[in-house]
Coordinates of C-alpha atoms in Angstrom, one line a residue:
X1 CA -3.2 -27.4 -13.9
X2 CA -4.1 -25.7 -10.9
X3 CA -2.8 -22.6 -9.1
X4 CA -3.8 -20.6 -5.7
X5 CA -3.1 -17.2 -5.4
X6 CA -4.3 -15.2 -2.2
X7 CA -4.0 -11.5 -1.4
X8 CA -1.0 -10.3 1.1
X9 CA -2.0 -10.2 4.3
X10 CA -1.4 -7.2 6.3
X11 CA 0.2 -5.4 3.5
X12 CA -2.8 -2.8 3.9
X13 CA -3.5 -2.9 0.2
X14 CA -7.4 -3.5 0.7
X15 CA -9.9 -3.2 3.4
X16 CA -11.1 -6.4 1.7
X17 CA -13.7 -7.3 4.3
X18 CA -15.8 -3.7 2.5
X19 CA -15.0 -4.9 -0.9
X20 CA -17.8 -6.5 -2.8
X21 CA -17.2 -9.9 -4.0
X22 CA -13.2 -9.0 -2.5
X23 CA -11.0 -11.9 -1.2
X24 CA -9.9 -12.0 2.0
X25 CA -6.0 -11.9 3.0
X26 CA -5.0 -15.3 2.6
X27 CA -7.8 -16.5 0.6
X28 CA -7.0 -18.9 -1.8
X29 CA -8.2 -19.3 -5.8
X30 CA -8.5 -22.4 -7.8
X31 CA -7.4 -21.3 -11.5
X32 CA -7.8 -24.5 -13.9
X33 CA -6.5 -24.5 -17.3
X34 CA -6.3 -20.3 -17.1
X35 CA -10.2 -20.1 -16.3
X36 CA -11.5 -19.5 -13.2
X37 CA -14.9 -18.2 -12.1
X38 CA -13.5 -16.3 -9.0
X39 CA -10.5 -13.9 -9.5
X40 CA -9.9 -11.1 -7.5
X41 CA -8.7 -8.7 -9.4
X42 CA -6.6 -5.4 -8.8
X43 CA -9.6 -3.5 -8.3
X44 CA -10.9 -5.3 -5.3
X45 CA -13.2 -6.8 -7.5
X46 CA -14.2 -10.3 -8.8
X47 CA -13.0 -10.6 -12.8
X48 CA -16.0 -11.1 -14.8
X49 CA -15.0 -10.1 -17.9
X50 CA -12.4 -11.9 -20.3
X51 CA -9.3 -9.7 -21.2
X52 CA -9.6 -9.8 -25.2
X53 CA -7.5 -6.3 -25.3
X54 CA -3.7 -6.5 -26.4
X55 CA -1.9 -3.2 -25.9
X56 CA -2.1 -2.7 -29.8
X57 CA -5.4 -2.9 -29.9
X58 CA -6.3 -1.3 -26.2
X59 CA -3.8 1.7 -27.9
X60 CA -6.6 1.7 -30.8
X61 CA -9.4 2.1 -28.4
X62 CA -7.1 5.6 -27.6
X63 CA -6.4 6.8 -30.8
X64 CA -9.7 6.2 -32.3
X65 CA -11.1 7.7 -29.3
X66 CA -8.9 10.4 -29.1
X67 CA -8.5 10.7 -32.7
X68 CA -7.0 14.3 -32.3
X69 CA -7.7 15.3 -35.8
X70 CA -11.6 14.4 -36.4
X71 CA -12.9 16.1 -33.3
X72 CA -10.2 19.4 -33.9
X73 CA -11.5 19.7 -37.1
X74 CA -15.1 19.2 -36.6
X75 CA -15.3 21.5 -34.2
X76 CA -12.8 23.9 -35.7
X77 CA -15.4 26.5 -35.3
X78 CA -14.9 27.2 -31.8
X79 CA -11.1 28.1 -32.2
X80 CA -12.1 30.3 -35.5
X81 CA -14.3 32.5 -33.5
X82 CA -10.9 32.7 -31.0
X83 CA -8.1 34.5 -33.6
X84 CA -8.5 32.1 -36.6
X85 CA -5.7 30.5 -37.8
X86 CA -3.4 31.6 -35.7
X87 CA -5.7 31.1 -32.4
X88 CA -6.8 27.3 -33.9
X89 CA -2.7 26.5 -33.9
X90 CA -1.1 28.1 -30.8
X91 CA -4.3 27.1 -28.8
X92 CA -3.9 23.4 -29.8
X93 CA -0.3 23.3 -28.9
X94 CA -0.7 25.2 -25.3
X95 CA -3.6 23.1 -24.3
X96 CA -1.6 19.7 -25.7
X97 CA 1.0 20.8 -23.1
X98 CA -1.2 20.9 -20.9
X99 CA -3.1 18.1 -20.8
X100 CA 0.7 16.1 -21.4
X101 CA 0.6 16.6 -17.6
X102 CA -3.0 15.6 -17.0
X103 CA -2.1 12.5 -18.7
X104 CA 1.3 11.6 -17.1
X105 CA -0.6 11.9 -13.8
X106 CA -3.5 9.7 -14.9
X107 CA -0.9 7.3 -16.1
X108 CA 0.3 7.0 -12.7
X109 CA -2.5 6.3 -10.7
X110 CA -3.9 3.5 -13.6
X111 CA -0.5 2.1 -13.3
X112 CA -1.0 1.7 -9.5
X113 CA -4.8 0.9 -9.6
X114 CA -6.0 -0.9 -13.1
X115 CA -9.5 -0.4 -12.5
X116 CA -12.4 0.2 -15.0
X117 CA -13.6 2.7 -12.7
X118 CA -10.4 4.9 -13.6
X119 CA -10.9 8.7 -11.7
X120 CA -13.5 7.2 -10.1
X121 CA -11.7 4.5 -7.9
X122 CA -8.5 6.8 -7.7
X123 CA -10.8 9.6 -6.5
X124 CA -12.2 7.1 -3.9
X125 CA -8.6 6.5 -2.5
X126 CA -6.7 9.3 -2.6
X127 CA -8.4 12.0 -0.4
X128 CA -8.0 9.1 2.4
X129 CA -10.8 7.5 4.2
X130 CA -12.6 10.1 5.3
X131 CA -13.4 12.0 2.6
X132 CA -12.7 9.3 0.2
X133 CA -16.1 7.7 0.1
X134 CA -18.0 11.0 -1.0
X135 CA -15.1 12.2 -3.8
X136 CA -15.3 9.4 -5.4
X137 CA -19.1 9.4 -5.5
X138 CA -19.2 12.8 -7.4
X139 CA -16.0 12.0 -9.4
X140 CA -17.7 9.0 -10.7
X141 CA -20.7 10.6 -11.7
X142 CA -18.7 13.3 -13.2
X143 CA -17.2 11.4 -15.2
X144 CA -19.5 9.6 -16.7
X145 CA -21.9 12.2 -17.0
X146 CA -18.8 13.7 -19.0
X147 CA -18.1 10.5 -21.6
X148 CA -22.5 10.5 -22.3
X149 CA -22.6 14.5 -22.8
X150 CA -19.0 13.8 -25.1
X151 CA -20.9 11.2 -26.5
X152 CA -23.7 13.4 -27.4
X153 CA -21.5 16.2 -29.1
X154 CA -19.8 13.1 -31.0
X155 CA -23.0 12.1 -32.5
X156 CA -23.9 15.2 -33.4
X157 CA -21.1 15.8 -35.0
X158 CA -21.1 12.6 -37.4
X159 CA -24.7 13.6 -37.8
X160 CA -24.1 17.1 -39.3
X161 CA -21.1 15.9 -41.1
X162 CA -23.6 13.1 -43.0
X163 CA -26.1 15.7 -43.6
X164 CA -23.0 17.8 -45.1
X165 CA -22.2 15.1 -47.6
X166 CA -25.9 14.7 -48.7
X167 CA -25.8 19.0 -49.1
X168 CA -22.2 19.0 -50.8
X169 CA -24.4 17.9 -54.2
X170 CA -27.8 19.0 -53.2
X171 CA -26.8 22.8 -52.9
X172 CA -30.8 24.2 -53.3
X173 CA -31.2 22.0 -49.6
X174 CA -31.8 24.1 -46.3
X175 CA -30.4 21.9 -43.2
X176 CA -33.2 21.4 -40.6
X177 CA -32.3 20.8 -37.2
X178 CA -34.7 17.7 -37.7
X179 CA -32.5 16.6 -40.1
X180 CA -29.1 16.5 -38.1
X181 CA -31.3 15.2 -35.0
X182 CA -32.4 12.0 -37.0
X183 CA -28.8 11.6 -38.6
X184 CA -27.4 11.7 -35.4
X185 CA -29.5 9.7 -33.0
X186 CA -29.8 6.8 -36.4
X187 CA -25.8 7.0 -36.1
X188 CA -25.6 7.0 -32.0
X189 CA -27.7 3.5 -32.1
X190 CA -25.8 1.8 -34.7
X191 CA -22.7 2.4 -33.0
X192 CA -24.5 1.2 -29.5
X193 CA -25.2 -1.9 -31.1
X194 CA -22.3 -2.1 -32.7
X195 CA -20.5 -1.8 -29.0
X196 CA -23.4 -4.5 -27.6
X197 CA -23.1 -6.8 -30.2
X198 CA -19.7 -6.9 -31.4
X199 CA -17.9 -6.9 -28.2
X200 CA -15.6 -10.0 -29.1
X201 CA -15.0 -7.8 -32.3
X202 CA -13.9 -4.2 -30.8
X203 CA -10.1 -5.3 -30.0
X204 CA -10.2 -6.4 -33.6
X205 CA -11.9 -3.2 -35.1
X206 CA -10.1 -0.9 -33.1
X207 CA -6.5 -2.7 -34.0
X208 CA -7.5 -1.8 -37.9
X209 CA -8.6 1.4 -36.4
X210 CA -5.4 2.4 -35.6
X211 CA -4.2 2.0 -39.9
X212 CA -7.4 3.9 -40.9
X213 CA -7.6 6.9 -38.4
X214 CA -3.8 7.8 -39.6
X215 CA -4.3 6.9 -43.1
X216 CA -7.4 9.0 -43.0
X217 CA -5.3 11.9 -41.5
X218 CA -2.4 11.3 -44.2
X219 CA -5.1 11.0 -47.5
X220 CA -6.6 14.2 -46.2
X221 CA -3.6 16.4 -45.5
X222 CA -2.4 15.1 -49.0
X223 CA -5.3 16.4 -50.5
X224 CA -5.6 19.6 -48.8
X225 CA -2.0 20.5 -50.0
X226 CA -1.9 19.7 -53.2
X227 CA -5.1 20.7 -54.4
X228 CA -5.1 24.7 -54.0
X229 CA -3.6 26.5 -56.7
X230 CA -3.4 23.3 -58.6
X231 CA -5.6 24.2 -62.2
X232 CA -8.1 26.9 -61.9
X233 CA -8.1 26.8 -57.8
X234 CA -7.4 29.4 -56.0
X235 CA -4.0 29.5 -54.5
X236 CA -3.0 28.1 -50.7
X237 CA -3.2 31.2 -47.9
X238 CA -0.4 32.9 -47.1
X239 CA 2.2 31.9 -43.8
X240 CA 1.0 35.4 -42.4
X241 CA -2.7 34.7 -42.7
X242 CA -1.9 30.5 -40.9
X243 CA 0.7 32.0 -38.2
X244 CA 0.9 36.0 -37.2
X245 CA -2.0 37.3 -38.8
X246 CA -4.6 37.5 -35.3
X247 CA -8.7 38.0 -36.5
X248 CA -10.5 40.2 -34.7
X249 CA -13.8 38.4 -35.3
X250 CA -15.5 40.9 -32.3
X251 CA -16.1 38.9 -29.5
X252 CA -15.7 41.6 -27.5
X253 CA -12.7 40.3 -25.2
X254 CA -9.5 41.8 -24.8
X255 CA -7.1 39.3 -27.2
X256 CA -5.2 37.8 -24.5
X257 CA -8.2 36.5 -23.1
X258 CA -9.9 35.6 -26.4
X259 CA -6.7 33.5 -27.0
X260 CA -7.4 31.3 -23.6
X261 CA -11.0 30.6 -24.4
X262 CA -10.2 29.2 -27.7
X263 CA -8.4 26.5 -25.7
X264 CA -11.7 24.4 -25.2
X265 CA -11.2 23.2 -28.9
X266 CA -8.2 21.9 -28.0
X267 CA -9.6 20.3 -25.1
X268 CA -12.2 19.3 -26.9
X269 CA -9.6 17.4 -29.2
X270 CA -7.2 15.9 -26.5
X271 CA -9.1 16.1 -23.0
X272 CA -9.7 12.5 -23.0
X273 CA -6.6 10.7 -21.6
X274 CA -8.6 8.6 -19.5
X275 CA -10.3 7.0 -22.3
X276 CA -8.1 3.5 -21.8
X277 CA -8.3 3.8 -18.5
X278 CA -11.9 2.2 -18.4
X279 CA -10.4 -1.1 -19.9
X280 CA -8.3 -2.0 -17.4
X281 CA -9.9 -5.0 -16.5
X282 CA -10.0 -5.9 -20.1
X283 CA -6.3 -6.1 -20.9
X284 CA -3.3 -8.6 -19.3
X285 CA -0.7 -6.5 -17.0
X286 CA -2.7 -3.5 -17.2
X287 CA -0.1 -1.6 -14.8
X288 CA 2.3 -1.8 -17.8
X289 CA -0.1 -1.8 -20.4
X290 CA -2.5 1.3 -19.8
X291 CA 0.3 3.8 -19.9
X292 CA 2.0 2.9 -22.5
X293 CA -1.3 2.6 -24.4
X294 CA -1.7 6.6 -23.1
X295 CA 1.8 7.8 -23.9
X296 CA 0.7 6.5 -27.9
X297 CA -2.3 8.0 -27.7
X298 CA -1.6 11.4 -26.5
X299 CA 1.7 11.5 -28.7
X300 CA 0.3 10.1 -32.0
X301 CA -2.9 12.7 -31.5
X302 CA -0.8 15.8 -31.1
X303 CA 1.4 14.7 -34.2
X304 CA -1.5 14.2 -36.8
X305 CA -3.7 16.6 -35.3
X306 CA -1.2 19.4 -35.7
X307 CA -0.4 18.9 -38.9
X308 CA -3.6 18.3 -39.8
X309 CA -4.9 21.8 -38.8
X310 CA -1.9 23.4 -40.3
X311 CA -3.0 21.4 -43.9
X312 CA -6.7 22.8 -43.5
X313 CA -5.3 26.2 -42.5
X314 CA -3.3 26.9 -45.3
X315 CA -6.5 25.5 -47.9
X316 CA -8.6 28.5 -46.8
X317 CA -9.4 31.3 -49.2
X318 CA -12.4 33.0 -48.3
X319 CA -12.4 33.3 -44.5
X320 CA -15.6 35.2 -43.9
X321 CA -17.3 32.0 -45.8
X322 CA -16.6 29.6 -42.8
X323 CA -18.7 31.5 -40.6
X324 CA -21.8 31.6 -42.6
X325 CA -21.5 27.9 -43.2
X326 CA -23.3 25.5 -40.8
X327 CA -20.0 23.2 -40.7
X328 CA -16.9 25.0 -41.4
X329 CA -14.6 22.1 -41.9
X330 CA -17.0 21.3 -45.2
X331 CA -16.5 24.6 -46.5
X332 CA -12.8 24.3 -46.2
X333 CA -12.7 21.1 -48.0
X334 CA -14.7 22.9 -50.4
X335 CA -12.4 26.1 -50.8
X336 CA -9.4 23.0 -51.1
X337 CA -10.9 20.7 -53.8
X338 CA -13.2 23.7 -55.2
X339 CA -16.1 19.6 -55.7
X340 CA -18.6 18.3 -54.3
X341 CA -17.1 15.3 -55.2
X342 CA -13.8 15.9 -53.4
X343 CA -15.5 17.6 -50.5
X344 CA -17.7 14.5 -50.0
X345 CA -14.8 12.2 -50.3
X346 CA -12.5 14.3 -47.6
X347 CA -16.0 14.3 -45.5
X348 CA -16.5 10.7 -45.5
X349 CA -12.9 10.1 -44.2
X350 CA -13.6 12.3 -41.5
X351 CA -17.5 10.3 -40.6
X352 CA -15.0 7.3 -40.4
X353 CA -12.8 8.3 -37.9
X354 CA -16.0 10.3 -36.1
X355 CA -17.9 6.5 -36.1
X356 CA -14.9 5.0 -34.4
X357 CA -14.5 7.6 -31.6
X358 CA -18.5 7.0 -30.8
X359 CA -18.0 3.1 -30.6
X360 CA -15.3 4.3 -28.6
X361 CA -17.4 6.7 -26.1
X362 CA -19.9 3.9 -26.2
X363 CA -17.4 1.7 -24.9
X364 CA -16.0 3.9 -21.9
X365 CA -19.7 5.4 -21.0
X366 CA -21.3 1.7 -20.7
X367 CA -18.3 0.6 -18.5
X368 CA -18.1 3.8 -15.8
X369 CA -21.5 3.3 -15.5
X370 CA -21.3 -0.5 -15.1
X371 CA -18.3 0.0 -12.0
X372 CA -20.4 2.4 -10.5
X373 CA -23.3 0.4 -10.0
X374 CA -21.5 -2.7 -9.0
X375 CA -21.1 -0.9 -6.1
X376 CA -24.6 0.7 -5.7
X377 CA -23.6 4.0 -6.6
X378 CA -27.0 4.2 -9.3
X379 CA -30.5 3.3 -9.5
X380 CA -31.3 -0.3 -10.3
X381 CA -27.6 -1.1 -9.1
X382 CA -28.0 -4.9 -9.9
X383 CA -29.6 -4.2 -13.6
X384 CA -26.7 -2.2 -14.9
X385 CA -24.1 -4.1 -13.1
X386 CA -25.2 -7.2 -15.4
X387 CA -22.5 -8.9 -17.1
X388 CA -24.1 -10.7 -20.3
X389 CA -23.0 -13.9 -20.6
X390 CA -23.3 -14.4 -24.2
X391 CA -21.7 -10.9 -24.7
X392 CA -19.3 -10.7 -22.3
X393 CA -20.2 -7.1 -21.6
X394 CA -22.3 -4.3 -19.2
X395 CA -25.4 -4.7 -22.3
X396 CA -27.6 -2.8 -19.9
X397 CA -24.9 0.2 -18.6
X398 CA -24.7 0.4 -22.4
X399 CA -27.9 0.5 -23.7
X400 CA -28.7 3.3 -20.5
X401 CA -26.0 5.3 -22.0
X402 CA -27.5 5.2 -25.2
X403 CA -30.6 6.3 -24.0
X404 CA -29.7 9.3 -21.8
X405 CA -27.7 10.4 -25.5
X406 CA -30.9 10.4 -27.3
X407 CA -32.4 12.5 -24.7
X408 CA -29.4 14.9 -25.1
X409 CA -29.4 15.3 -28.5
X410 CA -33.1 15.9 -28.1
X411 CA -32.5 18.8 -25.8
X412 CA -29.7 20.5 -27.6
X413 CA -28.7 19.2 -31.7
X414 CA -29.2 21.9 -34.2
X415 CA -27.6 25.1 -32.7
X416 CA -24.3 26.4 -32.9
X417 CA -24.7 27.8 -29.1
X418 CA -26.1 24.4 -27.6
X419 CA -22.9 22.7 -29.1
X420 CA -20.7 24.9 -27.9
X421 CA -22.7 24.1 -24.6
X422 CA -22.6 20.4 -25.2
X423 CA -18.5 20.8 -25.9
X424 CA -17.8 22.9 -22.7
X425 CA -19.8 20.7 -20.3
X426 CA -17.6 17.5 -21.7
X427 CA -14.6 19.5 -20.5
X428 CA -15.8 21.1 -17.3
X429 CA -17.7 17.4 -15.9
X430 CA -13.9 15.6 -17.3
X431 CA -12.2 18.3 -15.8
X432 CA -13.5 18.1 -12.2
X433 CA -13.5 14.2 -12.1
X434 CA -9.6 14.7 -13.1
X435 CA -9.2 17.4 -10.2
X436 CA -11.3 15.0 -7.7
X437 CA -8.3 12.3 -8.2
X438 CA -5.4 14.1 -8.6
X439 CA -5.8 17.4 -6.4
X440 CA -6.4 15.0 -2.6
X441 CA -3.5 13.1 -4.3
X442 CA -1.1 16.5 -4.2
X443 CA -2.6 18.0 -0.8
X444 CA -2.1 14.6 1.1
X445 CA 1.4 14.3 -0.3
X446 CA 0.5 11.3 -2.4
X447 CA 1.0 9.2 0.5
X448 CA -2.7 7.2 0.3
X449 CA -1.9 4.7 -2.6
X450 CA 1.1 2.1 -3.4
X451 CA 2.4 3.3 -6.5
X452 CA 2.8 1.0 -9.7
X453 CA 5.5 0.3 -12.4
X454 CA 5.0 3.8 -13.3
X455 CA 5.7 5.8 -11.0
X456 CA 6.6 9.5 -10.9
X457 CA 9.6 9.7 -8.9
X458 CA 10.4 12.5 -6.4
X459 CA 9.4 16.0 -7.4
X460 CA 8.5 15.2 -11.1
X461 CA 5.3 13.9 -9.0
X462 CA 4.5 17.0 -7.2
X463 CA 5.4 19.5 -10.2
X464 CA 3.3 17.2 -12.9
X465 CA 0.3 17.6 -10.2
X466 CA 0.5 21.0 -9.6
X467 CA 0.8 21.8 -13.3
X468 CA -2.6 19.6 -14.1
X469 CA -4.4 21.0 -11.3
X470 CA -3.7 24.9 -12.0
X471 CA -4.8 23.9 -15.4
X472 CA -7.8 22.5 -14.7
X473 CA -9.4 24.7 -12.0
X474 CA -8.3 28.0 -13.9
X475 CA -9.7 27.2 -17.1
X476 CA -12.8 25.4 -15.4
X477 CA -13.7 29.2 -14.6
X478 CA -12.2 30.7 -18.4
X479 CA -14.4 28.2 -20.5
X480 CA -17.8 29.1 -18.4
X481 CA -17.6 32.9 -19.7
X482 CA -19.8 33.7 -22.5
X483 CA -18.7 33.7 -26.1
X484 CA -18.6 37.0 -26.3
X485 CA -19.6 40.3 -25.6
X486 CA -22.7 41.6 -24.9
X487 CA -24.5 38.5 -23.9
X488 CA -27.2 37.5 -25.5
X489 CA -29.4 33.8 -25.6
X490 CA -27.4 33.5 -28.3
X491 CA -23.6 34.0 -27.0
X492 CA -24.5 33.1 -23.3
X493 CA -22.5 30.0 -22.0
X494 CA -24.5 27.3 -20.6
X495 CA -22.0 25.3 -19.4
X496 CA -21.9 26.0 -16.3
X497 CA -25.4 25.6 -15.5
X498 CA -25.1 22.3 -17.3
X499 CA -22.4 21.5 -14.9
X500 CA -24.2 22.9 -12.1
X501 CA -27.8 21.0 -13.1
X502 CA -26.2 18.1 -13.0
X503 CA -24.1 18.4 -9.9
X504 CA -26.8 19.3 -7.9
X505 CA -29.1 15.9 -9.1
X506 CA -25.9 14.0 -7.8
X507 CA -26.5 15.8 -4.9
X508 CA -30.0 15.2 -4.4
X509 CA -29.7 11.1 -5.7
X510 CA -26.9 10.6 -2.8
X511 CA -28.9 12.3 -0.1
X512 CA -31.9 9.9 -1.8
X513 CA -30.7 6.8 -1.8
X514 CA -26.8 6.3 -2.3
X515 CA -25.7 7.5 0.7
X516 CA -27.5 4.6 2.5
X517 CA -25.6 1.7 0.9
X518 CA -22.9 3.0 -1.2
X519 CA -19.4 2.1 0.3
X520 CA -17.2 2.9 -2.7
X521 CA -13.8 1.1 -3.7
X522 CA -11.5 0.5 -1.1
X523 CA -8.7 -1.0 -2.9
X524 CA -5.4 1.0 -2.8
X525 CA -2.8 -0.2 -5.0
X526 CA 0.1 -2.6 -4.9
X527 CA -2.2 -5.6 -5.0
X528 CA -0.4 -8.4 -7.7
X529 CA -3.6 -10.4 -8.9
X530 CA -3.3 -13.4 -11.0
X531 CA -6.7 -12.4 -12.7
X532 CA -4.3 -9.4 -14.4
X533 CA -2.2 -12.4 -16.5
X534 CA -5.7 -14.7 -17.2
X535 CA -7.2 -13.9 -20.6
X536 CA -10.5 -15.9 -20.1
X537 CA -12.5 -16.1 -17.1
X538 CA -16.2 -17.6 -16.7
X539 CA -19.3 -15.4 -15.3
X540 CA -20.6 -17.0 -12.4
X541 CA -21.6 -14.6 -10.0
X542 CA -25.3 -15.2 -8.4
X543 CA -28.1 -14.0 -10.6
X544 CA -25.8 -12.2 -13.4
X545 CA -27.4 -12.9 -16.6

């Protein structure tokens, strides 16, 4: 069987003749048998990688990857510090809201370009041409730099909560940073090869995902409720002490404010409803497909997250214990089950769903860095642009992304300030890479791309916009002020200089080099590819190993 398809000419979808590897209006492509070694797809780009994703299993890679719960709790500590119980739970509900309209946007523009570039390709687009080009250059990086700093933070996280387990029955042990560096960089590696390896396998693993992430939610709020007051435990907190009763833990901020800068936990949590974005090109009909997959994702976090944090809540019984312990969210399970054994078992659930958010970061990281240097945004453009056969995956964009993770945790595991740090440069480099696509989008009256098959309508558009965009600037500025009050080494926030470092090495690489040969995408929207309905396709592009 045989089947042409060409691009619609003069429909101003693409400037096809900038596009690497694009077709031309009017160009035809043999598909034989449902493979083909040259569809265009949506992207302006050719297909090179088979679409194994189903939506059940591309709404895994957002649940495990947004698993709400694991990060919330993990890094629970960051919303104590911010009015303790009360703070964790309003907090998480405000910035949810929130980021509901950051993801209703993003779902708009995936639905209208399905590209694995996500903000990156939108951001090319949607300031227009003339500022298009350079937006999208700094978005992109953004980005990215964004998934391998959240990837960082992730590891460290499953590495303290390994070390935890191995404490919870070795009491006499004093925690090295050494030991939380090994644990995590041992853990960041398996789950690179695991992404390298086992790519044919991820749509599988991250379908089962999906039953242990909320079973592992379920068994742990089970737990965490029945077991206080149950024998010789101590009883559950009171409703006062979960939902009125504010802690004044002396950060030095008036409470209104302290209240908004316990948000970045809750970003933290959800801020990553782009996640599914970056498999666009991995899934049939992504239009359809991606925002359905983010609609799951950002409902199904908010549900078990929430009543995940109010179980944990109401198990605490010695408040002033959680902030001499180097992970609170052990020493809860500990007041709850009052065992190391319990406590170990309630830890282990929450490593599992930790490891599947890494493969997850692993996944998006290798494949932002893979679109941008297809088209020469990065150093050795035509190493990390490799497509390996064998694998059917960026190997190389992965592996790179593994490596700058190391030299992360390297920098910065082992202190309670240099996670915060690590946390609130995820959110600020997300953050802007979300403004770069949907701010030009707003100003130009969302006139520069063809809208999908979701599309919001009318003023839902401009309101949903305007809402994710106030967000996001106004707590870009909140989350880069210093824990607390005085500032010390200690308390100082190092975000923004994080942010700022890493801007300005954009800056100086496009200046470099990128500016020389670095077109961008070009593609627009509205462009009906048959390589969005073919599953399999064959790599045959030049030298691509």
């Amino acid at each position: 069987m045989s089947e042409k398809v060409g691009l619609p000419d003069g429909s101003g979808n693409t400037d096809s003749g900038d596009i690497k590897g694009a077709a031309q209006p009017g160009e035809t492509i043999n598909i034989d048998n449902g493979v083909s070694t040259d569809l265009i797809n949506a992207s302006g780009h050719i297909q090179e990688v088979d679409r194994n994703f189903s939506l059940l299993t591309l709404t895994g890679v957002g649940i495990n990857q947004g698993s709400t719960w694991a990060p919330a709790g993990s890094s629970i500590v960051v919303a104590l510090f911010n009015g303790g119980p009360p703070g964790v739970l309003y907090e998480f509900i405000v910035v949810s809201l929130c980021y509901w309209a950051v993801a209703a946007c993003i779902a708009e523009l995936a639905s209208a370009i399905p590209s694995a570039g996500g903000v990156y390709h939108w951001a090319s687009v949607t300031p227009g041409k003339k500022w298009g080009r350079i937006v999208g250059f700094y978005a992109g990086y953004w980005n990215w730099l964004g998934w391998t700093l959240g990837g960082a933070s992730i590891a460290s996280i499953a590495g303290n909560i390994f070390v935890q387990m191995y404490a919870a029955h070795h009491p006499d042990l004093v925690v090295q940073p050494w030991h939380i560096f090994l644990a995590s960089v041992i853990i960041a590696w398996i789950c690179c090869f695991l992404v390298c390896f086992g790519n044919r396998l991820m749509p599988h693993l991250n379908g089962i995902g999906i039953f242990f992430t909320v079973a592992g939610v379920v068994i742990t709020i089970v737990v965490v409720a029945a077991m206080p007051g149950y024998g010789s435990r101590p009883a559950h907190a009171s409703s006062a002490f979960v939902w009125s009763e504010w802690q004044d833990t002396g950060l030095g901020y008036p409470k209104g404010f302290v209240f908004v800068t316990g948000m970045l936990n809750g970003a933290f949590s959800v801020g990553t409803p782009d996640a599914v974005t970056h498999l666009a090109e991995e899934i049939p009909q992504p239009g359809i497909n991606i925002p359905k997959a983010i609609a799951f994702q950002m409902v199904i976090g908010f549900i078990t997250g929430f009543c995940y944090l109010i179980a944990v809540l109401y198990a605490i019984n010695d408040f002033e214990a959680l902030f001499a312990s180097p992970f609170p969210i052990a020493e809860i399970y500990h007041q709850a089950t009052q065992s190391a054994a319990g406590e170990t078992g309630l830890l282990a659930l929450l490593l599992f769903a930790i490891l599947l958010t890494l493969i997850c970061v692993f996944i998006t990281s290798g494949r932002v860095l893979w679109t941008l240097g297809r088209d020469n945004a990065t150093p050795f453009p035509k190493t990390l642009t490799t497509i390996n056969k064998r694998l059917g995956m960026p190997l190389n964009a992965t592996i790179a992304c593994g490596v700058l993770m190391t030299i992360i945790l390297c920098i910065y595991v082992g202190s309670t300030s240099a996670f915060n740090a690590l946390v609130g440069s995820f959110i600020l480099l997300s953050s802007s890479s979300y403004i770069a696509a949907i701010l030009p989008n707003l100003l130009t009256g969302r006139k520069n791309i063809i809208y999908g098959p979701f599309h919001l309508k009318g003023a839902w558009g401009f309101i949903l916009e305007f809402v994710a965009c106030a967000y996001m600037i106004v707590w870009f500025a909140i989350y880069c002020f210093p824990a607390a009050l005085p500032v010390t080494a200690a308390t100082m926030n190092w975000s923004s200089l994080i942010w700022g470092g890493l801007t300005i090495l954009v800056t100086l690489w496009w200046f470099v080099s990128a500016r020389k040969g670095y077109k961008g995408p070009q593609a627009i929207g509205g462009v009906q590819s048959v390589a969005e309905k073919v599953r399999r396709v064959s790599v045959n592009v030049g030298d691509r190993a």
